[in-house]
Amino acid sequence: MISEESQLQMIDELIKLFETYGSEKYDENISQTEHALQCALLAHQAHATDELVAAALLHDVGHLLQLQGSNGNADFSQDDFHENLGANFLSSTFGPNVTQPIALHVQAKRYLCSVFPSYEAELSEGSQRSFQLQGGPMSANELAEFSQNENFDDAVNVRTWDDLAKIENIISGQFADFVPLLKRVATQ
Ligand SMILES: [Fe+2]
Ligand SMILES: [Fe+2]
């Protein structure tokens, strides 16, 4: 159990991260804030649990952490492991139903591209570029192992919303709209 003060500190930190780095595009055509909000909205529209909406909202927070750690410069020539960075960062305040789909959203892309051959072609250019760096298609063993993961469904759902949440010039509210939900799902 963590104190309410630590929970609020984390939520303040998230607000600041999105305020400071959310306008960056990070190898996509839309800003990280717009991407996060569209992803959360798609989860909400699909009647996802609050925890899964939070996962959708925060799935790329690792990108913001990387921008913070590199003075706004990102290196797209190697795998950034942003999924682990984000999940580890959030794990002090959010449980596995939030952090695991985040940790697995890159694996879920590899899964979807392996199982559905047309999926890769429909990815954004940035996502296609990172796909090879992240390992490309899964082997048969990786596919079998991933599909047995207890967070498999949530991870695939987050990934599907992630890939749809890249529509330019659509405003989907603001990060502050989700603060009450984040407070609800912060670990009690
Ligand atoms: Fe991502
Ligand atoms: Fe994303």
PDB file of C-alpha atoms and ligand atoms in Angstrom:
ATOM      1  CA  MET A   1       0.000   0.000   0.000  1.00  0.00           C
ATOM      2  CA  ILE A   2       1.312   3.451  -0.815  1.00  0.00           C
ATOM      3  CA  SER A   3       0.300   6.728   0.745  1.00  0.00           C
ATOM      4  CA  GLU A   4      -2.221   9.001  -0.860  1.00  0.00           C
ATOM      5  CA  GLU A   5       0.507  11.642  -0.950  1.00  0.00           C
ATOM      6  CA  SER A   6       2.756   9.430  -3.128  1.00  0.00           C
ATOM      7  CA  GLN A   7      -0.172   8.676  -5.431  1.00  0.00           C
ATOM      8  CA  LEU A   8      -0.847  12.378  -5.880  1.00  0.00           C
ATOM      9  CA  GLN A   9       2.864  13.020  -6.433  1.00  0.00           C
ATOM     10  CA  MET A  10       2.908  10.492  -9.273  1.00  0.00           C
ATOM     11  CA  ILE A  11      -0.203  11.993 -10.847  1.00  0.00           C
ATOM     12  CA  ASP A  12       1.356  15.491 -10.594  1.00  0.00           C
ATOM     13  CA  GLU A  13       4.488  14.128 -12.219  1.00  0.00           C
ATOM     14  CA  LEU A  14       2.426  12.672 -15.078  1.00  0.00           C
ATOM     15  CA  ILE A  15       0.638  16.005 -15.580  1.00  0.00           C
ATOM     16  CA  LYS A  16       4.027  17.775 -15.758  1.00  0.00           C
ATOM     17  CA  LEU A  17       5.461  15.180 -18.168  1.00  0.00           C
ATOM     18  CA  PHE A  18       2.542  15.655 -20.565  1.00  0.00           C
ATOM     19  CA  GLU A  19       2.679  19.461 -20.147  1.00  0.00           C
ATOM     20  CA  THR A  20       6.413  19.566 -20.878  1.00  0.00           C
ATOM     21  CA  TYR A  21       6.877  16.841 -23.490  1.00  0.00           C
ATOM     22  CA  GLY A  22       3.331  16.001 -24.677  1.00  0.00           C
ATOM     23  CA  SER A  23       3.540  18.334 -27.661  1.00  0.00           C
ATOM     24  CA  GLU A  24       6.485  16.313 -29.044  1.00  0.00           C
ATOM     25  CA  LYS A  25       5.602  13.937 -31.873  1.00  0.00           C
ATOM     26  CA  TYR A  26       8.201  11.232 -31.181  1.00  0.00           C
ATOM     27  CA  ASP A  27       8.416   9.799 -34.715  1.00  0.00           C
ATOM     28  CA  GLU A  28       4.648  10.035 -35.284  1.00  0.00           C
ATOM     29  CA  ASN A  29       2.485  12.586 -37.083  1.00  0.00           C
ATOM     30  CA  ILE A  30       0.513  13.559 -34.007  1.00  0.00           C
ATOM     31  CA  SER A  31       1.627  14.795 -30.618  1.00  0.00           C
ATOM     32  CA  GLN A  32       2.126  12.361 -27.766  1.00  0.00           C
ATOM     33  CA  THR A  33      -0.692  14.026 -25.812  1.00  0.00           C
ATOM     34  CA  GLU A  34      -3.164  13.705 -28.700  1.00  0.00           C
ATOM     35  CA  HIS A  35      -2.084  10.095 -29.213  1.00  0.00           C
ATOM     36  CA  ALA A  36      -2.551   9.280 -25.514  1.00  0.00           C
ATOM     37  CA  LEU A  37      -5.962  10.965 -25.366  1.00  0.00           C
ATOM     38  CA  GLN A  38      -7.230   9.295 -28.541  1.00  0.00           C
ATOM     39  CA  CYS A  39      -6.052   5.931 -27.259  1.00  0.00           C
ATOM     40  CA  ALA A  40      -7.795   6.435 -23.894  1.00  0.00           C
ATOM     41  CA  LEU A  41     -10.959   7.578 -25.635  1.00  0.00           C
ATOM     42  CA  LEU A  42     -11.022   4.457 -27.829  1.00  0.00           C
ATOM     43  CA  ALA A  43     -10.646   2.334 -24.687  1.00  0.00           C
ATOM     44  CA  HIS A  44     -13.453   4.244 -22.994  1.00  0.00           C
ATOM     45  CA  GLN A  45     -15.695   3.841 -26.059  1.00  0.00           C
ATOM     46  CA  ALA A  46     -15.024   0.101 -25.968  1.00  0.00           C
ATOM     47  CA  HIS A  47     -16.282   0.043 -22.357  1.00  0.00           C
ATOM     48  CA  ALA A  48     -12.869  -0.946 -21.044  1.00  0.00           C
ATOM     49  CA  THR A  49     -12.270  -0.980 -17.290  1.00  0.00           C
ATOM     50  CA  ASP A  50     -10.846   2.152 -15.674  1.00  0.00           C
ATOM     51  CA  GLU A  51      -7.511   0.334 -15.324  1.00  0.00           C
ATOM     52  CA  LEU A  52      -7.379  -0.449 -19.032  1.00  0.00           C
ATOM     53  CA  VAL A  53      -8.344   3.130 -19.940  1.00  0.00           C
ATOM     54  CA  ALA A  54      -5.424   4.266 -17.733  1.00  0.00           C
ATOM     55  CA  ALA A  55      -3.134   1.779 -19.510  1.00  0.00           C
ATOM     56  CA  ALA A  56      -4.251   3.142 -22.883  1.00  0.00           C
ATOM     57  CA  LEU A  57      -3.685   6.734 -21.725  1.00  0.00           C
ATOM     58  CA  LEU A  58      -0.224   6.025 -20.296  1.00  0.00           C
ATOM     59  CA  HIS A  59       1.061   3.314 -22.656  1.00  0.00           C
ATOM     60  CA  ASP A  60       3.719   5.587 -24.192  1.00  0.00           C
ATOM     61  CA  VAL A  61       4.745   7.494 -21.056  1.00  0.00           C
ATOM     62  CA  GLY A  62       8.169   5.867 -21.566  1.00  0.00           C
ATOM     63  CA  HIS A  63       8.602   8.109 -24.618  1.00  0.00           C
ATOM     64  CA  LEU A  64       8.043  11.168 -22.438  1.00  0.00           C
ATOM     65  CA  LEU A  65      10.510   9.854 -19.865  1.00  0.00           C
ATOM     66  CA  GLN A  66      13.068   9.378 -22.605  1.00  0.00           C
ATOM     67  CA  LEU A  67      12.552  12.903 -23.848  1.00  0.00           C
ATOM     68  CA  GLN A  68      12.963  14.128 -20.282  1.00  0.00           C
ATOM     69  CA  GLY A  69      16.188  12.151 -19.878  1.00  0.00           C
ATOM     70  CA  SER A  70      17.679  13.302 -23.157  1.00  0.00           C
ATOM     71  CA  ASN A  71      16.795  16.980 -23.082  1.00  0.00           C
ATOM     72  CA  GLY A  72      14.098  16.536 -25.704  1.00  0.00           C
ATOM     73  CA  ASN A  73      16.218  14.513 -28.158  1.00  0.00           C
ATOM     74  CA  ALA A  74      15.240  10.953 -28.990  1.00  0.00           C
ATOM     75  CA  ASP A  75      17.369   8.387 -30.818  1.00  0.00           C
ATOM     76  CA  PHE A  76      15.234   6.458 -33.315  1.00  0.00           C
ATOM     77  CA  SER A  77      18.111   4.274 -34.558  1.00  0.00           C
ATOM     78  CA  GLN A  78      17.768   1.699 -31.784  1.00  0.00           C
ATOM     79  CA  ASP A  79      15.057   0.041 -29.716  1.00  0.00           C
ATOM     80  CA  ASP A  80      14.180   2.428 -26.904  1.00  0.00           C
ATOM     81  CA  PHE A  81      12.423  -0.152 -24.686  1.00  0.00           C
ATOM     82  CA  HIS A  82       9.933   2.579 -23.795  1.00  0.00           C
ATOM     83  CA  GLU A  83       7.352  -0.052 -22.811  1.00  0.00           C
ATOM     84  CA  ASN A  84       9.511  -1.283 -19.912  1.00  0.00           C
ATOM     85  CA  LEU A  85      10.621   2.194 -18.925  1.00  0.00           C
ATOM     86  CA  GLY A  86       7.007   3.352 -18.691  1.00  0.00           C
ATOM     87  CA  ALA A  87       5.708   0.260 -16.887  1.00  0.00           C
ATOM     88  CA  ASN A  88       8.532   0.362 -14.315  1.00  0.00           C
ATOM     89  CA  PHE A  89       8.037   4.051 -13.685  1.00  0.00           C
ATOM     90  CA  LEU A  90       4.291   3.606 -13.105  1.00  0.00           C
ATOM     91  CA  SER A  91       4.581   0.472 -10.975  1.00  0.00           C
ATOM     92  CA  SER A  92       5.095   2.421  -7.743  1.00  0.00           C
ATOM     93  CA  THR A  93       1.540   3.719  -8.034  1.00  0.00           C
ATOM     94  CA  PHE A  94      -0.433   1.491 -10.395  1.00  0.00           C
ATOM     95  CA  GLY A  95      -1.084  -2.246 -10.278  1.00  0.00           C
ATOM     96  CA  PRO A  96      -0.354  -4.879 -12.932  1.00  0.00           C
ATOM     97  CA  ASN A  97      -3.721  -4.399 -14.652  1.00  0.00           C
ATOM     98  CA  VAL A  98      -2.401  -0.971 -15.657  1.00  0.00           C
ATOM     99  CA  THR A  99       1.321  -1.664 -16.032  1.00  0.00           C
ATOM    100  CA  GLN A 100       1.297  -5.083 -17.731  1.00  0.00           C
ATOM    101  CA  PRO A 101      -0.638  -4.094 -20.860  1.00  0.00           C
ATOM    102  CA  ILE A 102       1.822  -1.174 -21.105  1.00  0.00           C
ATOM    103  CA  ALA A 103       4.848  -3.452 -20.686  1.00  0.00           C
ATOM    104  CA  LEU A 104       3.429  -5.756 -23.372  1.00  0.00           C
ATOM    105  CA  HIS A 105       2.207  -3.279 -25.981  1.00  0.00           C
ATOM    106  CA  VAL A 106       5.294  -3.712 -28.169  1.00  0.00           C
ATOM    107  CA  GLN A 107       5.066  -7.506 -27.921  1.00  0.00           C
ATOM    108  CA  ALA A 108       1.399  -7.165 -28.884  1.00  0.00           C
ATOM    109  CA  LYS A 109       2.391  -5.308 -32.057  1.00  0.00           C
ATOM    110  CA  ARG A 110       4.818  -8.106 -32.912  1.00  0.00           C
ATOM    111  CA  TYR A 111       2.030 -10.623 -32.221  1.00  0.00           C
ATOM    112  CA  LEU A 112      -0.553  -8.828 -34.378  1.00  0.00           C
ATOM    113  CA  CYS A 113       1.913  -8.404 -37.268  1.00  0.00           C
ATOM    114  CA  SER A 114       2.795 -12.095 -37.069  1.00  0.00           C
ATOM    115  CA  VAL A 115      -0.773 -13.409 -36.947  1.00  0.00           C
ATOM    116  CA  PHE A 116      -2.388 -10.931 -39.335  1.00  0.00           C
ATOM    117  CA  PRO A 117      -0.091 -10.379 -42.336  1.00  0.00           C
ATOM    118  CA  SER A 118      -1.830  -7.137 -43.349  1.00  0.00           C
ATOM    119  CA  TYR A 119      -1.361  -5.561 -39.919  1.00  0.00           C
ATOM    120  CA  GLU A 120       2.216  -4.387 -40.480  1.00  0.00           C
ATOM    121  CA  ALA A 121       1.334  -2.517 -43.676  1.00  0.00           C
ATOM    122  CA  GLU A 122      -1.339  -0.581 -41.802  1.00  0.00           C
ATOM    123  CA  LEU A 123       0.993   0.592 -39.034  1.00  0.00           C
ATOM    124  CA  SER A 124       2.126   4.218 -38.959  1.00  0.00           C
ATOM    125  CA  GLU A 125       5.515   4.828 -40.573  1.00  0.00           C
ATOM    126  CA  GLY A 126       7.110   5.389 -37.163  1.00  0.00           C
ATOM    127  CA  SER A 127       5.686   2.133 -35.894  1.00  0.00           C
ATOM    128  CA  GLN A 128       6.876   0.255 -38.977  1.00  0.00           C
ATOM    129  CA  ARG A 129      10.376   1.675 -38.469  1.00  0.00           C
ATOM    130  CA  SER A 130      10.531   0.580 -34.832  1.00  0.00           C
ATOM    131  CA  PHE A 131       9.006  -2.852 -35.584  1.00  0.00           C
ATOM    132  CA  GLN A 132      12.257  -4.319 -36.927  1.00  0.00           C
ATOM    133  CA  LEU A 133      14.314  -2.818 -34.103  1.00  0.00           C
ATOM    134  CA  GLN A 134      11.884  -4.387 -31.638  1.00  0.00           C
ATOM    135  CA  GLY A 135      12.447  -7.873 -33.022  1.00  0.00           C
ATOM    136  CA  GLY A 136      10.127  -8.040 -36.062  1.00  0.00           C
ATOM    137  CA  PRO A 137       7.696 -10.961 -36.361  1.00  0.00           C
ATOM    138  CA  MET A 138       7.439 -13.422 -33.466  1.00  0.00           C
ATOM    139  CA  SER A 139       8.761 -16.962 -33.763  1.00  0.00           C
ATOM    140  CA  ALA A 140       6.326 -19.842 -33.242  1.00  0.00           C
ATOM    141  CA  ASN A 141       7.599 -20.229 -29.666  1.00  0.00           C
ATOM    142  CA  GLU A 142       7.212 -16.527 -28.931  1.00  0.00           C
ATOM    143  CA  LEU A 143       3.673 -16.593 -30.352  1.00  0.00           C
ATOM    144  CA  ALA A 144       2.699 -19.556 -28.200  1.00  0.00           C
ATOM    145  CA  GLU A 145       4.226 -18.019 -25.076  1.00  0.00           C
ATOM    146  CA  PHE A 146       2.706 -14.583 -25.618  1.00  0.00           C
ATOM    147  CA  SER A 147      -0.782 -15.940 -26.265  1.00  0.00           C
ATOM    148  CA  GLN A 148      -0.635 -17.719 -22.877  1.00  0.00           C
ATOM    149  CA  ASN A 149       0.213 -14.507 -21.008  1.00  0.00           C
ATOM    150  CA  GLU A 150      -2.483 -13.641 -18.484  1.00  0.00           C
ATOM    151  CA  ASN A 151      -2.519 -10.049 -19.778  1.00  0.00           C
ATOM    152  CA  PHE A 152      -2.692 -11.121 -23.430  1.00  0.00           C
ATOM    153  CA  ASP A 153      -6.203  -9.794 -24.146  1.00  0.00           C
ATOM    154  CA  ASP A 154      -5.589  -6.444 -22.450  1.00  0.00           C
ATOM    155  CA  ALA A 155      -2.243  -6.000 -24.209  1.00  0.00           C
ATOM    156  CA  VAL A 156      -3.736  -6.758 -27.638  1.00  0.00           C
ATOM    157  CA  ASN A 157      -6.647  -4.408 -26.975  1.00  0.00           C
ATOM    158  CA  VAL A 158      -4.332  -1.558 -25.930  1.00  0.00           C
ATOM    159  CA  ARG A 159      -2.211  -2.190 -29.012  1.00  0.00           C
ATOM    160  CA  THR A 160      -5.218  -2.108 -31.316  1.00  0.00           C
ATOM    161  CA  TRP A 161      -6.355   1.241 -29.864  1.00  0.00           C
ATOM    162  CA  ASP A 162      -2.738   2.468 -29.963  1.00  0.00           C
ATOM    163  CA  ASP A 163      -2.518   1.874 -33.702  1.00  0.00           C
ATOM    164  CA  LEU A 164      -5.885   3.550 -34.358  1.00  0.00           C
ATOM    165  CA  ALA A 165      -5.068   6.551 -32.146  1.00  0.00           C
ATOM    166  CA  LYS A 166      -2.971   8.370 -34.714  1.00  0.00           C
ATOM    167  CA  ILE A 167      -5.537  10.545 -36.450  1.00  0.00           C
ATOM    168  CA  GLU A 168      -4.242  14.043 -37.057  1.00  0.00           C
ATOM    169  CA  ASN A 169      -6.182  17.169 -36.146  1.00  0.00           C
ATOM    170  CA  ILE A 170      -8.693  15.540 -33.854  1.00  0.00           C
ATOM    171  CA  ILE A 171      -8.818  17.052 -30.404  1.00  0.00           C
ATOM    172  CA  SER A 172      -9.870  14.477 -27.833  1.00  0.00           C
ATOM    173  CA  GLY A 173     -10.046  16.562 -24.655  1.00  0.00           C
ATOM    174  CA  GLN A 174      -7.127  17.157 -22.334  1.00  0.00           C
ATOM    175  CA  PHE A 175      -4.969  15.111 -20.013  1.00  0.00           C
ATOM    176  CA  ALA A 176      -6.580  16.696 -16.937  1.00  0.00           C
ATOM    177  CA  ASP A 177      -9.914  15.054 -17.919  1.00  0.00           C
ATOM    178  CA  PHE A 178      -8.424  11.699 -16.889  1.00  0.00           C
ATOM    179  CA  VAL A 179      -7.006  12.751 -13.519  1.00  0.00           C
ATOM    180  CA  PRO A 180     -10.095  11.565 -11.561  1.00  0.00           C
ATOM    181  CA  LEU A 181      -9.826   8.160 -13.278  1.00  0.00           C
ATOM    182  CA  LEU A 182      -6.090   7.946 -12.501  1.00  0.00           C
ATOM    183  CA  LYS A 183      -6.838   8.707  -8.853  1.00  0.00           C
ATOM    184  CA  ARG A 184      -9.455   5.931  -8.824  1.00  0.00           C
ATOM    185  CA  VAL A 185      -7.083   3.299 -10.206  1.00  0.00           C
ATOM    186  CA  ALA A 186      -3.959   4.299  -8.232  1.00  0.00           C
ATOM    187  CA  THR A 187      -3.160   1.345  -5.965  1.00  0.00           C
ATOM    188  CA  GLN A 188      -5.096   1.544  -2.717  1.00  0.00           C
TER     189      GLN A 188
HETATM  190 FE    FE B   1       4.558   2.583 -27.760  1.00  0.00          FE
HETATM  191 FE    FE B   2       1.520   4.448 -28.875  1.00  0.00          FE
END
